[in-house]
Tab-separated table of C-alpha atoms and ligand atoms in Angstrom:
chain	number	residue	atom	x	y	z
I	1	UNK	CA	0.000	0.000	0.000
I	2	UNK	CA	1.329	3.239	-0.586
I	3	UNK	CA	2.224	5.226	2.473
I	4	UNK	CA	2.715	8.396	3.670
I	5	UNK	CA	4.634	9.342	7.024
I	6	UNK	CA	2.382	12.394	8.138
I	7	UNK	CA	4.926	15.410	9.455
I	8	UNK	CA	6.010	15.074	13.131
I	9	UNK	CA	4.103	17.477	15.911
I	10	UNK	CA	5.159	20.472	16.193
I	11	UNK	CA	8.403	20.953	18.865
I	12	UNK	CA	8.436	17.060	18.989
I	13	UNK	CA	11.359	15.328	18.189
I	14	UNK	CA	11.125	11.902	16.500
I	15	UNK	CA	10.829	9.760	19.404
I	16	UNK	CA	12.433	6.602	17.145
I	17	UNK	CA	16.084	8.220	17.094
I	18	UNK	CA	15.275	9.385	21.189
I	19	UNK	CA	15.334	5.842	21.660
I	20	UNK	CA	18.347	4.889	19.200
I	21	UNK	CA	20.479	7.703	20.918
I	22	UNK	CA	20.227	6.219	24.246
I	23	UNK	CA	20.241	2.520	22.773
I	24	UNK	CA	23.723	3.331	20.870
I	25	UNK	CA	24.888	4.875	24.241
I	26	UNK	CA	24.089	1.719	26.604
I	27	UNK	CA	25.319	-0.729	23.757
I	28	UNK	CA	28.507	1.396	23.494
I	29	UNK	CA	29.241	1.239	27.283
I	30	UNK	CA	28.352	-2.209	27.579
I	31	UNK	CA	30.532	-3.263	24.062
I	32	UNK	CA	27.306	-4.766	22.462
I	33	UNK	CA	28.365	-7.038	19.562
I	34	UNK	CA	27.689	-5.911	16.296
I	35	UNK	CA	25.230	-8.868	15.267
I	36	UNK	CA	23.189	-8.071	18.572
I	37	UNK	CA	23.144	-4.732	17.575
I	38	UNK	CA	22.297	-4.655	14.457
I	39	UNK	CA	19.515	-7.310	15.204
I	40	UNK	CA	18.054	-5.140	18.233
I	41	UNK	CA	18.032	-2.046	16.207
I	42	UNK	CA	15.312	-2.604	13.877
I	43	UNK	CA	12.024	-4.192	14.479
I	44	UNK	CA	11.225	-7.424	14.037
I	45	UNK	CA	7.641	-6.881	12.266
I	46	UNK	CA	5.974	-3.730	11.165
I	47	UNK	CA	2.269	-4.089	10.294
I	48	UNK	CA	0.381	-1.401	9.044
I	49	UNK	CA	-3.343	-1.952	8.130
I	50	UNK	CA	-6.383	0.000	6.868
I	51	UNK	CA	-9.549	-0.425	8.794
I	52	UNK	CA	-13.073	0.328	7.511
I	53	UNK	CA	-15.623	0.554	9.825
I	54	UNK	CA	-19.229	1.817	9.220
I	55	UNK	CA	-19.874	4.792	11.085
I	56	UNK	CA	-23.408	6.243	12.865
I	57	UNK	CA	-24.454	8.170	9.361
I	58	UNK	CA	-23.882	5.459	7.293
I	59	UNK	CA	-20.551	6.464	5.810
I	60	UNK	CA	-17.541	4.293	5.488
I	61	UNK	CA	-14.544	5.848	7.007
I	62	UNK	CA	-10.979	3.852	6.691
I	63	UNK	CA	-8.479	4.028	9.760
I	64	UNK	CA	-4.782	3.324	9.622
I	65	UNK	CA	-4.063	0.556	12.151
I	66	UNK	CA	-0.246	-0.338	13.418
I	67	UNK	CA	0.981	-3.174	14.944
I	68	UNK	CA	5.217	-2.951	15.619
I	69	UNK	CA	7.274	-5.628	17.082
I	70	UNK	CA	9.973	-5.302	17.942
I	71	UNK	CA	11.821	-8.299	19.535
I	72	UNK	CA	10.360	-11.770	20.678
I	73	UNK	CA	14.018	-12.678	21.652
I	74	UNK	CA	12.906	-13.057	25.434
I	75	UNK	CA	9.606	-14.173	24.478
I	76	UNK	CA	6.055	-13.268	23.003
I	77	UNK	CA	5.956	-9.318	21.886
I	78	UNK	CA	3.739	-7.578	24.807
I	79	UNK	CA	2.787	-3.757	24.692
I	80	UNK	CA	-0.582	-1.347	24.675
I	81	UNK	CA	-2.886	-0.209	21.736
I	82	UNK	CA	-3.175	3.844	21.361
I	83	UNK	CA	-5.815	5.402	19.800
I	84	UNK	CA	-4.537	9.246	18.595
I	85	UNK	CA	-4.810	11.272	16.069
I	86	UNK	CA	-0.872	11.451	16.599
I	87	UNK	CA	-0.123	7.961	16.334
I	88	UNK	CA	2.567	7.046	13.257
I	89	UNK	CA	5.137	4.710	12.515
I	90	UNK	CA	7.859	6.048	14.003
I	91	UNK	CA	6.071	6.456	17.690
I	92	UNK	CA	4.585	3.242	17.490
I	93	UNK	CA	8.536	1.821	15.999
I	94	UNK	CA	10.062	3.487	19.249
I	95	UNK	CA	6.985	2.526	21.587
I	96	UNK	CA	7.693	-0.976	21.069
I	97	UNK	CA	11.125	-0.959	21.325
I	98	UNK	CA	10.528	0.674	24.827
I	99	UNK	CA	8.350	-1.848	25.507
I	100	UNK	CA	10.954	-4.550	24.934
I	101	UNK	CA	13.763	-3.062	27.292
I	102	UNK	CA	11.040	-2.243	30.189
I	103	UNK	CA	9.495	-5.851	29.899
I	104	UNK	CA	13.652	-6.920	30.126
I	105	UNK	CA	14.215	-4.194	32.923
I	106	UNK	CA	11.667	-6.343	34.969
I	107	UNK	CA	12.524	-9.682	33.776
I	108	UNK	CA	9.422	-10.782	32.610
I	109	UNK	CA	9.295	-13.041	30.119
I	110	UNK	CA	8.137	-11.003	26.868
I	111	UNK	CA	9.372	-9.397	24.001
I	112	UNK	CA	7.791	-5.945	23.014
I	113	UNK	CA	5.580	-4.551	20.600
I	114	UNK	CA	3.107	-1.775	20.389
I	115	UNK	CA	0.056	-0.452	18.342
I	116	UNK	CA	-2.181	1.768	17.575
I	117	UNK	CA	-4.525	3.403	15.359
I	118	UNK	CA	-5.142	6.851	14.254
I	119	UNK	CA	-8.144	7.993	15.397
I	120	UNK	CA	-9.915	10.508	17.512
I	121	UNK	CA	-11.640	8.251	19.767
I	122	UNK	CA	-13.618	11.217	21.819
I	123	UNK	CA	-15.118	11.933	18.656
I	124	UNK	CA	-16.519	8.501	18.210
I	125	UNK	CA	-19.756	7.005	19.540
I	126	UNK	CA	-19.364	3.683	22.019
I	127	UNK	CA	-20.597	1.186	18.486
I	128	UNK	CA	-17.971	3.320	16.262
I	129	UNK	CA	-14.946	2.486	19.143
I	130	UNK	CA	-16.216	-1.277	19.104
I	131	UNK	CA	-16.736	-1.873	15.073
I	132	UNK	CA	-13.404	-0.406	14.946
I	133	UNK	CA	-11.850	-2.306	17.350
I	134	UNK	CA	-13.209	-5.410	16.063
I	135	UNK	CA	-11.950	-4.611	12.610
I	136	UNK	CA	-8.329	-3.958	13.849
I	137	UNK	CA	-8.172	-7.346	15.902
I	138	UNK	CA	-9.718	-8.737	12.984
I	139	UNK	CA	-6.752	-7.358	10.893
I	140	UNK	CA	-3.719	-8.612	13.660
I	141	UNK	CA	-5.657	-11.927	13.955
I	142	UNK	CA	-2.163	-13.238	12.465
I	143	UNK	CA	-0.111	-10.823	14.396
I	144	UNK	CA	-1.906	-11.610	17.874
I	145	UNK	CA	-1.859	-14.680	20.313
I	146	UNK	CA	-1.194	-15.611	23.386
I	147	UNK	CA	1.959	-17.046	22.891
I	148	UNK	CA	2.814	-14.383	19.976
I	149	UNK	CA	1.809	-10.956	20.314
I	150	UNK	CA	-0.154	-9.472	23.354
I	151	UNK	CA	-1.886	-6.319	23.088
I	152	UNK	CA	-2.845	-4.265	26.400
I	153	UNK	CA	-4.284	-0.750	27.106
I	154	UNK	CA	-2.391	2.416	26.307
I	155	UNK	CA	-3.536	5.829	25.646
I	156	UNK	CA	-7.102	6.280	25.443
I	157	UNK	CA	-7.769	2.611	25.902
I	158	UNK	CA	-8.827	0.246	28.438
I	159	UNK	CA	-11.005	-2.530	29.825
I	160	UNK	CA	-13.500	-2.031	27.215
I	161	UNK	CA	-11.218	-2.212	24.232
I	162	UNK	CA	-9.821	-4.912	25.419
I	163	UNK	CA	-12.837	-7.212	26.395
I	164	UNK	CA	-13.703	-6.290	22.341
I	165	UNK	CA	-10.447	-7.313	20.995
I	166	UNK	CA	-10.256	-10.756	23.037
I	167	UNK	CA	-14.130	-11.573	22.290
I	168	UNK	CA	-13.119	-10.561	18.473
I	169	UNK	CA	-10.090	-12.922	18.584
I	170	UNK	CA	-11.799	-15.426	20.557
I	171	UNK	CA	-14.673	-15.443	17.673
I	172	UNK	CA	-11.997	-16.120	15.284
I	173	UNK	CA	-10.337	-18.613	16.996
I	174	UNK	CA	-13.219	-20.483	18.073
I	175	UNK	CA	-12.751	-20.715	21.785
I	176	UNK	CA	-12.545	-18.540	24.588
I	177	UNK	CA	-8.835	-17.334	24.215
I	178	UNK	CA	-8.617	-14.400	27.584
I	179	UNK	CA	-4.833	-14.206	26.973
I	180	UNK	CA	-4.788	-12.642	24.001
I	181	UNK	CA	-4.973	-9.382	25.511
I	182	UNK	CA	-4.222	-8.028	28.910
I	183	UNK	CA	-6.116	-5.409	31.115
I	184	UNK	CA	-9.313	-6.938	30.580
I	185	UNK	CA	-12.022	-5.946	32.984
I	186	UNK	CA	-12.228	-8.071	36.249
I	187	UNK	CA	-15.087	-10.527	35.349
I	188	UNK	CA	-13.803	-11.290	32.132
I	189	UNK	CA	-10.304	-12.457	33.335
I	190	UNK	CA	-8.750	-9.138	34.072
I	191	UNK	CA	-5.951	-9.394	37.279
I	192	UNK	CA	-7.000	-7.376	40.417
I	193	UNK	CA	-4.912	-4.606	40.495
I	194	UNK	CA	-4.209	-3.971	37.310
I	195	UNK	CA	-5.686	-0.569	36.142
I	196	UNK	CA	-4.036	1.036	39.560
I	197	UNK	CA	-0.719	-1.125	38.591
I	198	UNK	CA	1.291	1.450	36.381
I	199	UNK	CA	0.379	4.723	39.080
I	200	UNK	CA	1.380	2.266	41.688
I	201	UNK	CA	5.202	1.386	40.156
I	202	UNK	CA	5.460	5.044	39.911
I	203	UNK	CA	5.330	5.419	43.262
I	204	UNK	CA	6.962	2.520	44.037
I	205	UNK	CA	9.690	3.737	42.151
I	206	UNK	CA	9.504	7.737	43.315
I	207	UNK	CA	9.532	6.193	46.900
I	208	UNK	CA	12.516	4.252	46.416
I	209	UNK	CA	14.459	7.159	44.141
I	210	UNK	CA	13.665	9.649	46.973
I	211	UNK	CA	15.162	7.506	49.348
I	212	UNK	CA	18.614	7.491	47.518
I	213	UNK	CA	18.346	10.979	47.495
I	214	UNK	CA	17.349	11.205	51.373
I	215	UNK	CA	14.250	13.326	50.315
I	216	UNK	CA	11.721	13.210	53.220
I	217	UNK	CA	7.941	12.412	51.743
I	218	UNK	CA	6.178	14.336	53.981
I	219	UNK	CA	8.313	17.376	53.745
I	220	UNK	CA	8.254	17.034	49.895
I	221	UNK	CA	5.852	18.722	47.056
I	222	UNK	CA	5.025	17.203	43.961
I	223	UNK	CA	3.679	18.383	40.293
I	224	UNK	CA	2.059	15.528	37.995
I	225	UNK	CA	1.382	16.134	34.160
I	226	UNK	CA	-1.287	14.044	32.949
I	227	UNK	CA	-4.743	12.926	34.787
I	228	UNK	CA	-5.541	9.757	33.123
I	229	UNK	CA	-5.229	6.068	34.248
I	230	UNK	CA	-1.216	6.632	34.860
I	231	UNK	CA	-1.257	10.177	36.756
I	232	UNK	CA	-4.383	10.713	38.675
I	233	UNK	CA	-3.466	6.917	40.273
I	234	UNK	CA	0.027	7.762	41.074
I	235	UNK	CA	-0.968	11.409	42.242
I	236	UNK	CA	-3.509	9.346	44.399
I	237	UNK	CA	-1.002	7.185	45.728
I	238	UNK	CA	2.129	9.354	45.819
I	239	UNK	CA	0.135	12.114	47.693
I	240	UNK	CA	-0.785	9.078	50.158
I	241	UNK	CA	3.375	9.011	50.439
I	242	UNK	CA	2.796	12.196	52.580
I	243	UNK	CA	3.868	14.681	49.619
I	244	UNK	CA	1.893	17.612	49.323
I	245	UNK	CA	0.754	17.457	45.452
I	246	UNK	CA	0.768	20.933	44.200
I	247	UNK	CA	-0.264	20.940	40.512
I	248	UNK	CA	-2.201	18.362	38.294
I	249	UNK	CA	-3.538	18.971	34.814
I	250	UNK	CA	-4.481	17.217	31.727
I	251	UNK	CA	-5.547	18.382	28.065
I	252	UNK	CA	-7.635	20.924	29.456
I	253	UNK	CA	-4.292	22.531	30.771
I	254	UNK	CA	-2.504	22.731	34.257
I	255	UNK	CA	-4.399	23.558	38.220
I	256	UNK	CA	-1.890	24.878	40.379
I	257	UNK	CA	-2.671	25.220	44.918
I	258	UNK	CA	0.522	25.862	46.695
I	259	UNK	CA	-1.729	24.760	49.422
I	260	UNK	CA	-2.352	20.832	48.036
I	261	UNK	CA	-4.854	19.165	45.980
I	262	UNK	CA	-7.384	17.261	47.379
I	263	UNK	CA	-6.606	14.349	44.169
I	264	UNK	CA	-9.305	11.964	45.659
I	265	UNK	CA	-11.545	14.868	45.584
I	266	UNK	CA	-10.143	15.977	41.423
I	267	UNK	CA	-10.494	12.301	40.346
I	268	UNK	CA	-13.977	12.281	41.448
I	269	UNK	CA	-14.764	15.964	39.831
I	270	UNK	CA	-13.106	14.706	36.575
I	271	UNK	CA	-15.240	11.676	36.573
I	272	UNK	CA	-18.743	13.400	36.649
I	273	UNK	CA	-17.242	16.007	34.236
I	274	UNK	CA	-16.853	14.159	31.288
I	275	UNK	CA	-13.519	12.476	32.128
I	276	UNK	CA	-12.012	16.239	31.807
I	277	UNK	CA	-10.437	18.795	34.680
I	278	UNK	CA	-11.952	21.507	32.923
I	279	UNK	CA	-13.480	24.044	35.023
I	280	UNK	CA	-11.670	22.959	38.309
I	281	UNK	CA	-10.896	24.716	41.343
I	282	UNK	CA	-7.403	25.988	41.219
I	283	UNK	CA	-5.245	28.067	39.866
I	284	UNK	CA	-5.114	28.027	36.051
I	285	UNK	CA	-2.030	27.102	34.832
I	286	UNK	CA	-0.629	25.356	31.441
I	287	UNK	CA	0.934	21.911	30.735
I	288	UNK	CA	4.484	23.534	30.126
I	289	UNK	CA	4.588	25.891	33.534
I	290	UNK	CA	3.650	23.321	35.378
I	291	UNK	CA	6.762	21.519	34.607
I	292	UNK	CA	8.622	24.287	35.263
I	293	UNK	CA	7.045	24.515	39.166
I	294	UNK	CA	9.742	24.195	41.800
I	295	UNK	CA	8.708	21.440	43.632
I	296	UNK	CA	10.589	18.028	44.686
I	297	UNK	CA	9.675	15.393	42.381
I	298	UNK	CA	7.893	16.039	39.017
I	299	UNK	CA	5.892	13.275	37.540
I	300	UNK	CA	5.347	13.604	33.840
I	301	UNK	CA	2.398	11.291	32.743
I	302	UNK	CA	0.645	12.770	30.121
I	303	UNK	CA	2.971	11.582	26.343
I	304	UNK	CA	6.034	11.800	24.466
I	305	UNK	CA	8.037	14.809	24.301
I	306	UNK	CA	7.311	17.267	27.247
I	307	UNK	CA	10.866	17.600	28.690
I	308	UNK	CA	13.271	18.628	25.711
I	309	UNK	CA	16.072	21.000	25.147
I	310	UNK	CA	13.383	24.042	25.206
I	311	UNK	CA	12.653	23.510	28.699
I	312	UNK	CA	14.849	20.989	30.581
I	313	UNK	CA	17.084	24.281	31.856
I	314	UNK	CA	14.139	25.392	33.337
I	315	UNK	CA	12.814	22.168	34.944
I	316	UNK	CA	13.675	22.932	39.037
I	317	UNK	CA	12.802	19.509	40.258
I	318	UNK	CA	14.800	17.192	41.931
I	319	UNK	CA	13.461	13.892	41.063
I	320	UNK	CA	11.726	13.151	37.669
I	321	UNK	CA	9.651	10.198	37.757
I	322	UNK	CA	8.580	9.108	34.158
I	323	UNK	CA	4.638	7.616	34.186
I	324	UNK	CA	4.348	8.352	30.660
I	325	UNK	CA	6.403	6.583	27.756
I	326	UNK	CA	9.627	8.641	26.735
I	327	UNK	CA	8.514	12.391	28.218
I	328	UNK	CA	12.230	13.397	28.066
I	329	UNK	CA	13.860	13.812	24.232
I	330	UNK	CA	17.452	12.494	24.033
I	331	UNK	CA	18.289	16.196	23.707
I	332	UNK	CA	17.060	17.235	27.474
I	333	UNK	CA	18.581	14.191	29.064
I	334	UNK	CA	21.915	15.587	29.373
I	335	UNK	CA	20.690	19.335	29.984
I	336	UNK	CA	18.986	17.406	33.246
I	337	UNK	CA	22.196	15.457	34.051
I	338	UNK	CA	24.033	18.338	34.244
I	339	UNK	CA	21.923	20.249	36.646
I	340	UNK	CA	22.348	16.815	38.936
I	341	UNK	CA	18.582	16.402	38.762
I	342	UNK	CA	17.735	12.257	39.243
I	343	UNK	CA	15.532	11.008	36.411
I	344	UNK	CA	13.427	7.157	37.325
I	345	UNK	CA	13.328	6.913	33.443
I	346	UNK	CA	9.857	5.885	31.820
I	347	UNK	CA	11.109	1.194	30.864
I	348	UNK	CA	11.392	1.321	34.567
I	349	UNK	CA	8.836	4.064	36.163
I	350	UNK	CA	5.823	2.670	34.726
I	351	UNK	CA	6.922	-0.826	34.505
I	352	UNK	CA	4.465	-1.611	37.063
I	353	UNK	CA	1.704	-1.755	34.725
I	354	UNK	CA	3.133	-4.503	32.217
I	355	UNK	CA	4.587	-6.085	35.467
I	356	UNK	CA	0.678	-7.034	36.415
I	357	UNK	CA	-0.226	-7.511	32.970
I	358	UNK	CA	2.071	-10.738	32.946
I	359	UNK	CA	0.505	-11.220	36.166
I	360	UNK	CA	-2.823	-11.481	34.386
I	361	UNK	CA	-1.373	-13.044	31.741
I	362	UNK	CA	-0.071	-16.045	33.897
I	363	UNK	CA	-3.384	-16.283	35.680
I	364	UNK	CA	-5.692	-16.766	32.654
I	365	UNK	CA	-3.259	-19.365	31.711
I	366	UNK	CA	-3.732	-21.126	35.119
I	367	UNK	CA	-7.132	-20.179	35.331
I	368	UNK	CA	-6.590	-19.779	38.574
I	369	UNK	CA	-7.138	-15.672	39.919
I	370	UNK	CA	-5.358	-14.099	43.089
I	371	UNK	CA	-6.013	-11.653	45.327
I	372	UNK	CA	-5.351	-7.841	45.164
I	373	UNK	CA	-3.028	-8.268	47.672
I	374	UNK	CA	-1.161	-10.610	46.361
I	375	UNK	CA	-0.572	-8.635	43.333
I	376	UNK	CA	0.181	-5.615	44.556
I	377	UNK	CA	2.701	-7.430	46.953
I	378	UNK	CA	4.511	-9.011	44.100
I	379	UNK	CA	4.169	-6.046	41.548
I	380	UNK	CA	5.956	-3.598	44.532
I	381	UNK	CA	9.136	-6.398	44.817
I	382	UNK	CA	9.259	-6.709	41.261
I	383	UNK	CA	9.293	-2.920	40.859
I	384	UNK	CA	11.625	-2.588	44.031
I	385	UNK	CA	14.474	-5.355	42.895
I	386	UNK	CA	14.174	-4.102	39.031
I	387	UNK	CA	14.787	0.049	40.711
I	388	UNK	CA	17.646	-1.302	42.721
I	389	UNK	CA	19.512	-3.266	40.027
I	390	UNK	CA	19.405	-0.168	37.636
I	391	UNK	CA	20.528	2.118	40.649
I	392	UNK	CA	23.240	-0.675	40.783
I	393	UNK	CA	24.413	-0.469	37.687
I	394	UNK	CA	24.198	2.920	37.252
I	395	UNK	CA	26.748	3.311	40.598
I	396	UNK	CA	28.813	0.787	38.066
I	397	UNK	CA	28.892	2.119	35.091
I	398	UNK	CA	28.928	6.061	36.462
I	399	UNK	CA	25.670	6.980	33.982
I	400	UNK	CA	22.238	8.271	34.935
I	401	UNK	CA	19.637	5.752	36.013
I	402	UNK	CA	18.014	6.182	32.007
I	403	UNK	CA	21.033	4.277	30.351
I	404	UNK	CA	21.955	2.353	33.262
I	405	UNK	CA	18.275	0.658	32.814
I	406	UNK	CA	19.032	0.483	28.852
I	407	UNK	CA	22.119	-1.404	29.739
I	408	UNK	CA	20.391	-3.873	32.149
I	409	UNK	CA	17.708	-4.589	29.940
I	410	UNK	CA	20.252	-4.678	26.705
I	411	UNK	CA	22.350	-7.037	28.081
I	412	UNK	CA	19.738	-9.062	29.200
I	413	UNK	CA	18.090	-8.904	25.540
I	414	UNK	CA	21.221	-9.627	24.318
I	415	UNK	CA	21.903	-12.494	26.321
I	416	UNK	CA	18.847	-14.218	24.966
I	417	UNK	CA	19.558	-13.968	21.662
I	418	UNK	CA	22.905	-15.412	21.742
I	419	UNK	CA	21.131	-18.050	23.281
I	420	UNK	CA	18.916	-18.827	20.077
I	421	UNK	CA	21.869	-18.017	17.853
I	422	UNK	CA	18.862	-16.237	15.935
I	423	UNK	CA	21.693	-14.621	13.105
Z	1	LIG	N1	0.705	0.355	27.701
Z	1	LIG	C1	1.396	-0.011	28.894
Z	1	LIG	C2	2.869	0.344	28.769
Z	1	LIG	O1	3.254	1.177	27.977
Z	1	LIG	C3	1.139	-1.451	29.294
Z	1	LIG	C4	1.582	-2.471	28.310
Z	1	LIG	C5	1.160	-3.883	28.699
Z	1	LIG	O2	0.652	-4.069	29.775
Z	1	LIG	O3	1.374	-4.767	27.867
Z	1	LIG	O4	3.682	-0.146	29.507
C-alpha cells in the first residue's frame, strides 16, 4: 500500500532516534556485539493496516491501524494499543522498542511490541470504538496470540477495548482465548490490580528514588502532568506518600494550589465532568509551567516529548519520575544530568503496569485468579528489585539511572539472543 509518514508534531522530536540515541549509548558502554546490535536495532515486524468501519451516518470511514514488534528474543511481543490522532510509525517503531527493554528491565518473560490506530476516539460514539476495534483485531488476527503478540491498554484505551479485541479474537479462533490481551475488565479475566498497577510502580519507584536521594515524603511537594489512568493513580497514591501534590492537569491545561490538591476529591470531579479537569478549582495554569514549578519530584504522565532541550534548563525539580512513555527527548537528558537532577526513566517508572499484565497473563493461563493483595505485593518487589539493580548499575557504570536501565535490559536482551543463535 502506498504510504505516507504524516509530518512530526510540532516541537516534537522523533521519538524513534530518542530511543536509538540512548540505545547506541548503553550498547557502546556495555561493548554490544555488532550482530546483537544490528539485530536489536530494527524491528522485528511492522504491520500497518487499513480499517473500515461503518460509522453512525452510514458512511464508510478507513483508519490506519499499526501493529510494531519489535523483539520476541525473550519471548512473546507484549505492549498497549493507542488510539490518537498522533499515532505514526515512528512512535509506534520506538513505543515498542521501549516496551521490549522495560518488559527486560523487569525480567518478565516477553518481548515488546506496540500499536495503535489513528483515530480521535472522543469523537466517536461507544458502536464506532467497538466496530473499529473489532476490525483492527480482525486485521492482527495473524499478528496476535497468546503465545505471539499481546496487546494491552495504552492511551485512550482500556477494559472495554480490550474485552472487544479478546471476544473478536476469541470469535476467530473459536474458543474462549482471555490471553490474548491483557487489562481486561475483572469478570472477564482481568488481574485485580491492574488498572491502579502502572500509578502504583510510579510510586513505588519515586519512593525508592527519593530515598537514595534522602528526600523526606512528607516534607516534599510534587507536580504531575497528565490525569488519566497513569497520573491521577500515582498522584492518588504518591500524595498518600505524605507529599503535598501541588499541581495536576491534563488536556484541558494545568491547576496549580501551593496549598495541596485534594486528588481523591479531582479524580472524582473529573469523573462526573466528562472524564475532563476543565473548570476545576485551582489556579489556572498550562501543561508547560507546570513543569517548570519548583517542587521536589515532578511526575510527567501525560505523552512523548514534554521535557526537551526548550525547557529541561528550566525544569527545578529534583526527582523526575517518568509515568508516561519517553517524556524526556534524548536532547534534554543531558541538559537534566548536568543540573544533577535524578531522572526514574519511563522502561522502569511505569513498569508496574506490564509487570501485572504478565501477572494477568499467567493467571488466565492457570485459570486460577489471586487476590489484590497478592498482586500488589509481588508487583511492589518486582518494581523494588528491578529500581535497585538499575541504581546498581548505574553506581557501576557512572551513567544516569536512564542508560543504566538500557544497559540492564540490553544485556539481558542480548543475552537471549545469543542463546537462540537467531543470526
Ligand atoms: N501500555 C502499557 C505500557 O506502555 C502497558 C503495556 C502492557 O501491559 O502490555 O507499559
Amino acid at each position: 500500500m502506498s504510504y505516507k509518514e504524516p509530518a512530526p508534531i510540532k516541537n516534537q522530536e522523533n521519538p524513534f532516534e530518542s530511543m536509538m540515541s540512548r540505545f547506541d549509548e548503553a550498547a557502546r558502554i556495555l561493548g554490544l556485539d555488532k550482530n546483537s546490535y544490528n539485530v536489536l536495532k530494527s524491528p522485528a515486524k511492522a504491520v500497518i493496516v487499513s480499517l473500515p468501519v461503518i460509522m453512525d451516518d452510514g458512511t464508510v470511514q478507513v483508519f490506519e491501524g499499526y501493529r510494531v514488534v519489535h523483539s520476541q528474543a525473550m519471548g512473546p511481543s507484549k505492549g498497549g494499543i493507542r488510539y490518537s490522532m498522533d499515532v505514526h510509525l515512528d512512535e509506534v517503531k520506538a513505543l515498542a522498542a521501549w516496551m521490549t527493554w522495560k518488559c527486560a528491565v523487569v525480567g518478565i518473560p516477553y518481548g515488546g511490541g506496540k500499536g495503535g490506530i489513528k483515530c480521535d476516539p472522543r469523537k466517536m460514539s461507544k458502536g464506532e470504538l467497538e466496530r473499529l476495534t473489532r476490525a483492527y483485531a480482525g486485521a492482527m488476527r495473524d499478528v496476535f496470540g497468546p503465545e505471539k503478540d499481546i496487546p494491552a491498554p495504552d492511551m485512550n484505551t482500556g477494559p472495554q477495548e480490550m474485552a472487544w479485541l479478546m471476544d473478536e479474537y476469541s470469535k476467530i479462533q473459536g474458543m474462549y482465548t482471555p490471553a490474548v490481551t491483557t487489562g481486561k475488565p475483572l469478570v472477564l479475566g482481568g488481574s485485580s490490580g491492574r488498572v491502579e498497577a502502572t500509578g502504583r510502580g510510579v510510586m513505588v519507584a519515586a519512593r525508592a528514588a527519593m530515598g537514595k536521594l534522602g528526600i523526606n515524603p512528607s516534607e516534599a511537594t510534587c507536580a504531575v502532568q497528565g490525569f488519566g489512568n497513569v497520573g491521577s493513580i500515582s498522584a492518588k497514591l504518591i500524595q498518600l506518600q505524605g507529599l503535598k501534590i501541588v499541581a495536576i492537569s491534563d488536556v484541558s491545561g494545568g491547576y496549580y494550589d501551593p496549598k495541596g490538591i485534594d486528588i481523591e476529591g479531582a479524580i472524582a470531579y473529573r469523573n462526573s465532568n466528562g472524564g475532563t479537569l476543565e473548570g476545576f478549582n485551582a489556579e489556572r495554569i498550562t501543561n508547560e509551567e507546570i513543569l517548570e514549578l519548583d517542587v521536589d519530584v515532578l511526575v510527567p504522565a501525560a505523552m512523548e516529548d514534554q521535557i526537551t532541550k526548550h525547557n529541561a534548563a528550566n525544569i527545578k525539580a529534583k526527582l523526575i519520575v517518568e509515568g508516561a512513555n519517553g517524556p524526556t527527548s534524548a536532547s534534554a537528558d543531558l541538559i537534566l544530568n548536568e543540573k544533577n537532577i535524578m531522572v526514574v526513566p519511563d522502561i522502569l517508572a511505569n513498569a508496574g503496569g506490564v509487570t501485572v499484565s504478565y501477572f494477568e497473563w499467567v493467571q488466565n493461563r492457570l485459570g486460577y485468579y489471586w487476590t489484590e493483595e497478592r498482586v500488589h505485593r509481588r508487583a511492589d518487589r518486582t518494581m523494588k528489585q528491578a529500581f535497585e539493580e538499575v541504581y546498581a548499575a548505574s553506581q557501576k557504570y557512572g551513567t544516569s539511572l536512564r542508560i543504566a536501565a538500557y544497559i540492564v535490559a540490553i544485556d539481558k536482551v542480548a543475552k537471549a539472543l545469543a542463546f537462540r543463535g537467531v543470526f
